[in-house]
Each structure stands twice: as C-alpha cells, then as structure tokens.
Coordinates of C-alpha atoms in Angstrom, one line a residue:
M92 CA 147.5 97.3 91.7
S93 CA 146.5 95.7 94.6
N94 CA 145.8 92.3 94.5
E95 CA 144.2 92.8 98.8
R96 CA 141.2 91.2 98.7
V97 CA 138.0 93.6 98.9
L98 CA 136.6 92.1 102.7
I99 CA 132.9 91.9 102.2
C100 CA 130.1 91.8 104.7
G101 CA 126.5 90.3 104.2
V102 CA 123.7 91.5 106.5
D103 CA 120.2 90.4 106.5
E104 CA 117.5 89.9 109.2
A105 CA 115.2 87.8 109.9
G106 CA 111.6 88.4 111.7
R107 CA 110.0 91.5 110.6
G108 CA 106.3 89.6 110.5
P109 CA 106.1 87.9 113.4
L110 CA 103.2 88.9 116.4
A111 CA 106.0 87.0 118.9
G112 CA 109.7 87.1 120.2
A113 CA 112.8 89.5 118.8
V114 CA 114.5 90.5 115.5
Y115 CA 117.4 88.4 115.0
A116 CA 120.5 90.1 112.6
A117 CA 123.6 88.4 111.1
A118 CA 126.5 89.6 109.6
V119 CA 129.2 87.3 107.3
I120 CA 132.1 87.2 105.8
L121 CA 132.6 84.5 104.1
D122 CA 136.2 82.7 103.3
P123 CA 136.8 82.4 99.1
Q124 CA 139.5 79.3 100.6
H125 CA 136.2 77.8 102.1
P126 CA 133.3 78.1 99.2
I127 CA 129.9 76.9 100.9
P128 CA 127.8 74.8 98.4
G129 CA 124.2 75.6 98.6
L130 CA 123.9 79.3 99.9
A131 CA 120.1 80.5 99.3
D132 CA 118.4 82.5 100.6
S133 CA 116.7 81.3 103.9
K134 CA 113.4 81.5 103.3
T135 CA 113.7 78.9 99.4
L136 CA 115.6 76.1 101.9
S137 CA 114.1 73.4 104.5
E138 CA 114.6 73.6 107.9
K139 CA 116.8 70.1 107.7
K140 CA 119.1 72.3 104.9
R141 CA 119.3 75.7 107.4
D142 CA 120.4 74.2 110.0
M143 CA 123.0 71.8 107.9
L144 CA 124.3 75.2 106.1
A145 CA 124.4 77.5 109.7
I146 CA 126.9 74.6 111.4
E147 CA 128.8 75.4 108.2
I148 CA 128.8 79.3 108.2
K149 CA 129.8 79.0 111.6
Q150 CA 133.0 76.7 110.9
H151 CA 134.2 78.1 108.0
A152 CA 133.4 82.0 107.5
L153 CA 135.8 84.3 108.6
A154 CA 133.8 86.2 110.7
W155 CA 130.4 85.8 111.9
A156 CA 127.7 87.6 114.7
I157 CA 124.3 87.2 115.1
A158 CA 122.3 89.9 117.1
S159 CA 118.9 90.6 117.6
C160 CA 116.2 93.3 119.4
S161 CA 113.6 92.2 121.4
A162 CA 109.9 92.6 120.8
E163 CA 109.8 96.0 124.0
E164 CA 112.7 97.4 121.6
I165 CA 110.1 96.6 118.3
D166 CA 107.1 98.2 120.1
E167 CA 109.5 101.5 121.0
I168 CA 111.2 102.4 117.8
N169 CA 109.3 100.4 115.2
I170 CA 110.7 97.3 113.4
L171 CA 112.3 98.5 110.7
Q172 CA 114.0 100.6 112.9
A173 CA 114.5 97.9 115.5
S174 CA 116.0 95.4 112.7
L175 CA 118.0 98.3 111.4
L176 CA 119.8 98.3 115.4
A177 CA 120.4 94.5 115.5
M178 CA 121.8 94.4 111.9
K179 CA 124.5 97.5 113.7
R180 CA 124.2 95.4 116.9
A181 CA 125.4 91.8 114.6
I182 CA 128.8 94.4 112.2
D183 CA 129.6 95.9 115.4
Q184 CA 130.4 92.1 117.0
L185 CA 132.5 91.3 114.0
T186 CA 136.4 90.3 114.8
V187 CA 136.9 90.8 111.8
M188 CA 136.1 94.5 109.8
P189 CA 134.6 94.7 106.9
M190 CA 135.4 97.1 103.8
Q191 CA 132.5 97.1 102.7
V192 CA 128.5 96.0 104.0
L193 CA 125.8 94.4 101.8
V194 CA 122.5 94.6 102.7
D195 CA 119.4 92.1 102.1
G196 CA 116.7 94.7 101.2
L197 CA 116.6 99.0 101.1
H198 CA 117.7 99.5 104.0
C199 CA 121.1 100.3 105.2
P200 CA 122.4 100.1 109.1
K201 CA 124.0 103.5 110.5
I202 CA 127.7 102.4 110.5
T203 CA 130.9 103.7 109.5
I204 CA 131.6 101.3 106.7
P205 CA 130.2 102.0 103.6
A206 CA 127.3 100.0 103.0
Q207 CA 124.4 99.0 100.5
G208 CA 120.9 97.3 100.5
I209 CA 120.4 94.9 97.7
V210 CA 116.6 94.2 96.6
K211 CA 116.5 90.4 96.7
G212 CA 120.4 90.1 97.8
D213 CA 119.7 87.0 99.8
S214 CA 118.8 85.3 96.4
K215 CA 121.9 87.5 94.7
V216 CA 125.3 87.7 97.4
Q217 CA 126.3 85.1 99.1
E218 CA 127.2 86.5 102.2
I219 CA 123.6 88.1 102.3
A220 CA 122.4 84.6 101.8
A221 CA 124.6 83.4 104.4
A222 CA 123.5 86.0 106.8
S223 CA 119.9 85.5 106.0
I224 CA 120.7 81.4 107.2
L225 CA 122.4 82.5 110.4
A226 CA 119.5 85.2 111.6
K227 CA 116.2 82.3 110.6
T228 CA 118.2 79.6 112.4
A229 CA 118.9 81.7 115.4
R230 CA 115.3 83.0 116.0
D231 CA 113.9 80.0 114.7
Y232 CA 115.6 78.5 118.0
E233 CA 115.0 81.0 119.6
M234 CA 111.2 80.6 119.4
V235 CA 111.5 77.0 120.2
E236 CA 112.4 78.3 123.6
M237 CA 109.6 79.8 123.8
H238 CA 107.9 76.9 123.2
A239 CA 108.9 75.8 126.3
R240 CA 107.9 78.7 128.6
Y241 CA 104.8 79.4 126.8
P242 CA 103.3 76.6 125.5
Q243 CA 99.6 76.9 125.0
Y244 CA 100.7 79.5 121.9
D245 CA 102.6 76.6 120.0
F246 CA 106.0 79.0 119.1
A247 CA 107.7 75.8 118.0
K248 CA 105.2 75.4 115.1
H249 CA 104.7 78.4 113.5
K250 CA 107.5 80.2 115.0
G251 CA 104.9 83.6 116.1
Y252 CA 104.0 84.2 112.3
P253 CA 100.4 85.1 112.0
T254 CA 98.9 82.4 111.2
A255 CA 95.6 81.5 111.7
H256 CA 96.5 78.4 114.3
H257 CA 98.4 81.7 116.1
L258 CA 96.1 83.9 114.9
R259 CA 93.6 81.4 117.4
L260 CA 95.5 80.7 120.5
L261 CA 96.5 84.6 120.7
A262 CA 92.4 85.1 120.7
E263 CA 92.2 82.2 123.2
H264 CA 94.6 83.2 125.7
G265 CA 95.7 86.6 125.4
A266 CA 98.5 88.4 124.6
C267 CA 102.4 87.3 126.3
D268 CA 105.7 89.0 127.2
I269 CA 106.8 88.2 123.8
H270 CA 104.1 89.6 121.7
R271 CA 104.5 92.7 120.0
R272 CA 101.9 94.7 121.4
S273 CA 102.8 97.5 118.0
Y274 CA 101.3 94.7 116.3
A275 CA 97.2 95.6 115.2
P276 CA 96.2 91.2 116.0
V277 CA 98.2 92.1 119.7
K278 CA 96.8 95.0 119.6
K279 CA 93.2 93.9 119.2
V280 CA 93.3 91.2 121.6
L281 CA 94.7 93.7 124.5
G282 CA 91.7 96.1 123.2
L283 CA 94.1 98.2 122.3
V284 CA 92.7 99.4 119.0

C-alpha cells in the first residue's frame, strides 16, 4: 500500500451577503510539515488574528490562491453562481494540483477534481478554515481600498454588509459602481423595485 498523502484543497468564499463589492474565494493546500495553530472559521476570529493567520498561511501552505467575481458578474449570474465561479478561478490558479477538493457549504464548483461540500466545513476542516481566512482578509482589504475611492459610503467600517449605517448612507448617496444592483436594498434605492 502506498503511503502517499492525499493532497486536500480547502475552498471557501467570503462576501455573499454584502450589498457592494466582489465575492471572493480562496483555495488552500496546507503543508502537514508546517501545521498552523489557531486556524478556525474566519467569522469567529478577530480582524487582527485573521490578518496574522493569513500571513502564516501564505508563507507555509503548499499552495494557495485567491480569486473573485465582480459585482457586475454577481448581478449577471446570481450570487451562488458567482461564488462557485470565484471558487473555480481560485482552484484553477493553484500551482499544485490537489487530489480532492473540500468546499464549505452544500455546493461545489464545476471542476474535474473530485469535490465534496461540507456544511460548516470552515469549523471542521483546517484547509477550509485556512481558505475562509484568505478569502475574508482579501475581501476586507478590497473594501478598505474601495473606501478610499468612495469615502461617502464608509466601506472600511461595514465592508459592504447591509448594516443600518450602510443602508442609511446608501439612501443618502444612492448606489455607486460597486453596489450589487440585483440586491433588494440597492434595487430599491435605484427605483428598480
């Protein structure tokens, strides 16, 4: 029997709920020789801890990649399909080919590698937890950059999520280029409902 390890790639996305910005996905193959303590679902970690872990993952993983789908693509194909497309893009960018892909949630992207969806995978599988951290930190970073471009929306604070603060600013200033026009609160502001 061969003792060759099965290379597992964890995949997760960040940014399905926000009203603005891209949806991000990451794919990570961890190195068993370099375990990374503290990996957990990105939503349970502080921003500081996520940022520190993201650096470690990028330094020690066998392979990692981050990809996204723009707000326009989300509006065109819907958020689920855009999330799956971002996942596929991330997997396609990996420099090491995994033997199996484990995805957080019920749905898997259309890929040729065997894939399995795991509900709450980001709290059960280290590779998925690592992917959730990379996807979340990349998306947060983009929203901080968008804040510089569109300061009136305060994106650095709410990261595009439909908080009361964001909804108030959206009503006050209308939608900008990175708002998702297929989302109800944005449609309402644009008078498309």
